[in-house]
Structures are given as structure tokens and as C-alpha cells.
Backbone as CSV, one residue per row, in Angstrom:
resi,resn,N_x,N_y,N_z,CA_x,CA_y,CA_z,C_x,C_y,C_z
1,MET,4.673,18.258,15.466,3.959,19.433,15.467,3.177,19.756,13.785
2,ALA,1.768,20.493,14.268,0.961,20.488,12.800,1.479,21.523,11.921
3,ILE,1.326,21.057,10.773,1.877,21.896,9.681,0.572,22.425,8.877
4,ILE,0.627,24.069,9.028,-0.509,24.830,8.798,-0.072,25.752,7.631
5,ARG,-1.068,25.675,6.812,-0.744,26.694,5.751,-2.062,27.344,5.062
6,PRO,-1.855,28.537,4.788,-3.354,29.204,4.510,-3.526,28.901,2.991
7,SER,-4.953,28.720,2.573,-5.315,28.391,1.392,-4.879,29.138,-0.025
8,ALA,-4.241,30.537,0.188,-3.738,30.888,-0.883,-2.245,30.097,-1.376
9,ASP,-1.622,29.342,-0.354,-0.593,28.741,-0.617,-0.857,27.560,-1.412
10,LEU,-1.912,27.018,-1.234,-2.665,25.913,-1.924,-2.491,26.050,-3.419
11,ARG,-2.998,27.428,-3.761,-3.083,27.873,-5.110,-1.788,28.191,-5.829
12,ASN,-0.915,28.930,-4.718,0.297,29.674,-5.160,1.624,28.791,-4.922
13,LYS,1.295,27.814,-4.313,2.613,26.955,-3.907,2.315,25.518,-3.707
14,TYR,1.443,25.227,-4.601,1.129,23.639,-4.597,2.220,22.656,-4.452
15,LYS,3.176,22.903,-5.437,4.271,21.783,-5.625,5.002,21.617,-4.166
16,GLU,5.059,23.078,-3.643,5.888,23.213,-2.208,5.140,22.145,-1.153
17,ILE,3.831,22.246,-1.027,2.849,21.868,-0.116,2.918,20.235,-0.522
18,SER,3.024,19.987,-1.802,2.952,18.445,-2.278,4.201,17.933,-1.491
19,GLU,5.417,18.449,-1.694,6.565,18.027,-1.450,6.915,17.878,0.161
20,LEU,6.004,18.763,0.857,6.076,18.794,2.226,5.384,17.763,2.724
21,CYS,4.155,17.250,2.045,3.582,16.128,2.501,4.310,14.807,2.307
22,LYS,4.935,14.656,1.000,5.366,13.624,0.689,6.986,13.214,1.946
23,LYS,7.799,14.604,2.150,8.967,14.483,2.757,8.495,14.292,4.207
24,THR,7.461,14.666,4.804,7.288,14.579,6.392,6.302,13.231,6.504
25,GLY,5.443,12.943,5.587,4.244,11.965,5.727,3.173,12.460,6.733
26,GLN,3.335,13.513,7.119,2.345,14.234,7.766,1.365,15.008,7.330
27,PRO,-0.058,15.372,7.535,-1.073,16.188,6.848,-0.782,17.507,6.748
28,VAL,-0.857,18.133,6.014,-0.678,19.685,5.902,-2.208,20.356,5.989
29,TYR,-2.486,21.233,7.151,-3.815,21.635,7.156,-3.810,23.038,6.522
30,ILE,-4.923,23.029,5.760,-5.270,24.171,4.835,-6.178,25.135,5.764
31,THR,-5.780,26.382,5.799,-6.733,27.208,6.689,-7.420,28.176,5.737
32,VAL,-8.787,28.412,6.182,-9.668,29.416,5.315,-9.956,30.388,6.151
33,ASN,-9.412,31.982,5.973,-9.852,32.832,7.026,-9.323,32.612,8.362
34,GLY,-8.267,31.966,8.517,-7.724,31.670,9.837,-8.415,30.405,10.576
35,ARG,-9.061,29.792,9.801,-9.787,28.586,10.351,-9.331,27.128,9.581
36,GLU,-9.196,26.253,10.466,-8.956,24.949,9.686,-10.065,24.719,8.767
37,ASP,-9.743,24.246,7.421,-10.787,23.643,6.343,-10.593,22.126,6.003
38,THR,-9.186,22.150,5.647,-8.905,20.818,4.781,-7.563,20.349,5.089
39,ALA,-7.647,19.228,5.051,-6.014,18.616,5.403,-5.577,17.597,4.179
40,LEU,-4.435,17.843,3.821,-3.746,17.278,2.252,-2.836,16.094,3.105
41,VAL,-2.714,15.029,2.543,-1.767,14.130,2.739,-1.503,13.398,1.520
42,ASP,0.015,12.848,1.773,0.416,12.078,0.604,-0.399,10.877,0.562
43,SER,-0.652,10.617,-1.222,-1.502,9.481,-1.211,-0.968,8.066,-0.599
44,SER,0.386,7.874,-0.645,0.896,6.675,-0.067,0.433,6.527,1.454
45,VAL,0.357,7.543,2.014,0.216,7.465,3.499,-1.264,7.540,3.754
46,LEU,-2.139,7.821,2.775,-3.620,7.465,2.902,-3.860,6.132,2.329
47,ASP,-3.262,5.637,1.630,-3.429,4.043,1.256,-3.332,3.294,2.322
48,GLU,-2.113,3.762,2.985,-1.564,2.895,4.156,-2.853,3.027,5.450
49,LEU,-3.226,4.115,5.496,-4.109,4.236,6.616,-5.441,3.511,6.341
50,TYR,-6.065,3.498,5.141,-7.113,2.552,4.749,-6.692,1.413,4.768
51,GLN,-5.387,0.670,4.604,-5.411,-0.696,4.693,-5.299,-0.830,6.344
52,THR,-4.728,-0.045,6.931,-4.807,-0.150,8.499,-6.216,-0.315,8.902
53,ILE,-6.990,0.384,8.565,-8.399,0.577,8.801,-9.138,-0.750,8.591
54,GLU,-8.740,-1.067,7.285,-9.232,-2.455,7.027,-9.139,-3.638,7.800
55,LEU,-7.846,-3.517,8.116,-7.175,-4.533,8.899,-7.639,-4.643,10.196
56,MET,-7.901,-3.627,11.008,-8.558,-3.390,12.383,-10.053,-3.775,12.371
57,GLN,-10.781,-3.642,11.226,-11.994,-4.012,11.199,-12.308,-5.747,10.953
58,GLU,-11.492,-6.042,10.289,-11.276,-7.421,10.277,-11.047,-8.387,11.619
59,ILE,-9.768,-7.351,12.339,-9.718,-7.830,13.907,-10.938,-7.733,14.751
60,ASN,-11.435,-6.627,14.537,-12.609,-6.474,15.503,-13.668,-7.501,15.457
61,LYS,-14.037,-7.968,13.700,-15.004,-8.851,13.756,-14.614,-10.280,14.338
62,GLY,-13.034,-10.634,14.190,-12.763,-11.657,15.061,-12.988,-11.746,16.584
63,ILE,-12.590,-10.621,17.206,-12.807,-10.525,18.426,-14.189,-10.617,18.625
64,ALA,-15.306,-9.946,17.761,-16.654,-10.383,18.182,-16.948,-11.677,17.977
65,ASP,-16.477,-12.294,17.096,-16.730,-13.877,17.139,-16.268,-14.547,18.352
66,VAL,-15.063,-14.026,18.828,-14.676,-14.624,20.246,-15.612,-14.442,21.405
67,HIS,-16.095,-13.166,21.358,-17.006,-12.802,22.292,-18.389,-13.539,22.474
68,ALA,-18.721,-13.745,20.903,-20.104,-14.374,20.809,-20.001,-15.834,20.756
69,GLY,-18.700,-16.403,21.091,-18.756,-17.965,21.216,-18.512,-18.603,19.756
70,ARG,-18.339,-17.918,18.712,-18.302,-18.547,17.555,-16.809,-18.796,17.295
71,ILE,-16.587,-19.833,17.850,-15.096,-20.345,17.561,-15.240,-21.629,17.632
72,MET,-13.894,-22.201,17.200,-13.537,-23.537,17.290,-12.333,-24.059,17.282
73,SER,-11.733,-25.307,17.849,-10.512,-25.612,18.107,-9.918,-25.776,16.636
74,LEU,-8.471,-25.798,17.006,-7.592,-26.225,15.778,-7.917,-27.463,15.186
75,GLU,-8.096,-28.474,15.775,-8.488,-29.859,15.515,-9.963,-29.816,14.454
76,GLU,-10.766,-29.016,15.250,-11.981,-28.949,14.401,-12.126,-28.179,13.188
77,ALA,-11.194,-27.078,13.107,-10.895,-26.378,11.807,-10.174,-27.397,10.854
78,LYS,-9.238,-28.232,11.174,-8.523,-29.173,10.465,-9.737,-30.072,9.678
79,LYS,-10.359,-30.656,10.598,-11.597,-31.615,10.055,-12.540,-31.003,8.994
80,LYS,-12.742,-29.830,9.448,-13.633,-29.239,8.362,-13.242,-28.665,7.163
81,LEU,-11.898,-28.411,7.039,-11.274,-28.023,5.804,-10.919,-29.476,5.132
82,LEU,-10.617,-30.565,5.761,-10.249,-31.666,4.912,-11.622,-32.620,4.614
């Protein structure tokens, strides 16, 4: 379930919101005038998300290489490395 807090809480209860992000690992959505404005997330969660994105980009490059025929057998790779 989404955690939603008003922007006044960010100013007045920052420590509480920070602890909530760390404890739950979920984003806390900050609203301004009742509308979503910003999302806060614990920095370790953000780092993990970026690492996952980078890994997925590398996997997608590999998949594109396979589809484009840019592949070689294990034996060919061994010969190239030695």
C-alpha cells in the first residue's frame, strides 16, 4: 500500500519520514495541495534500483547481440582469448 504524506510533514517530521523509508524500503509519496509531487526513498534502495537498471541494460545488449547474430561458440571464444 502506498505511503502518502503531506509536504508539511517533510518539513516538520523529516526524521519520522526518513525512518519510515528505511524501515519499509518503500517510497513515501509527498503531496502538495493534495496531489502527488515527490517520492522519497531510502538511499540504499535507490542504489539497488540503479544497479538493477544497469544490469538489465547489459542483459538487453546481450539479447540484441544474439538477435543480430553477433555470437560465437565457446570454442571460438576460447581460441580468441588464448
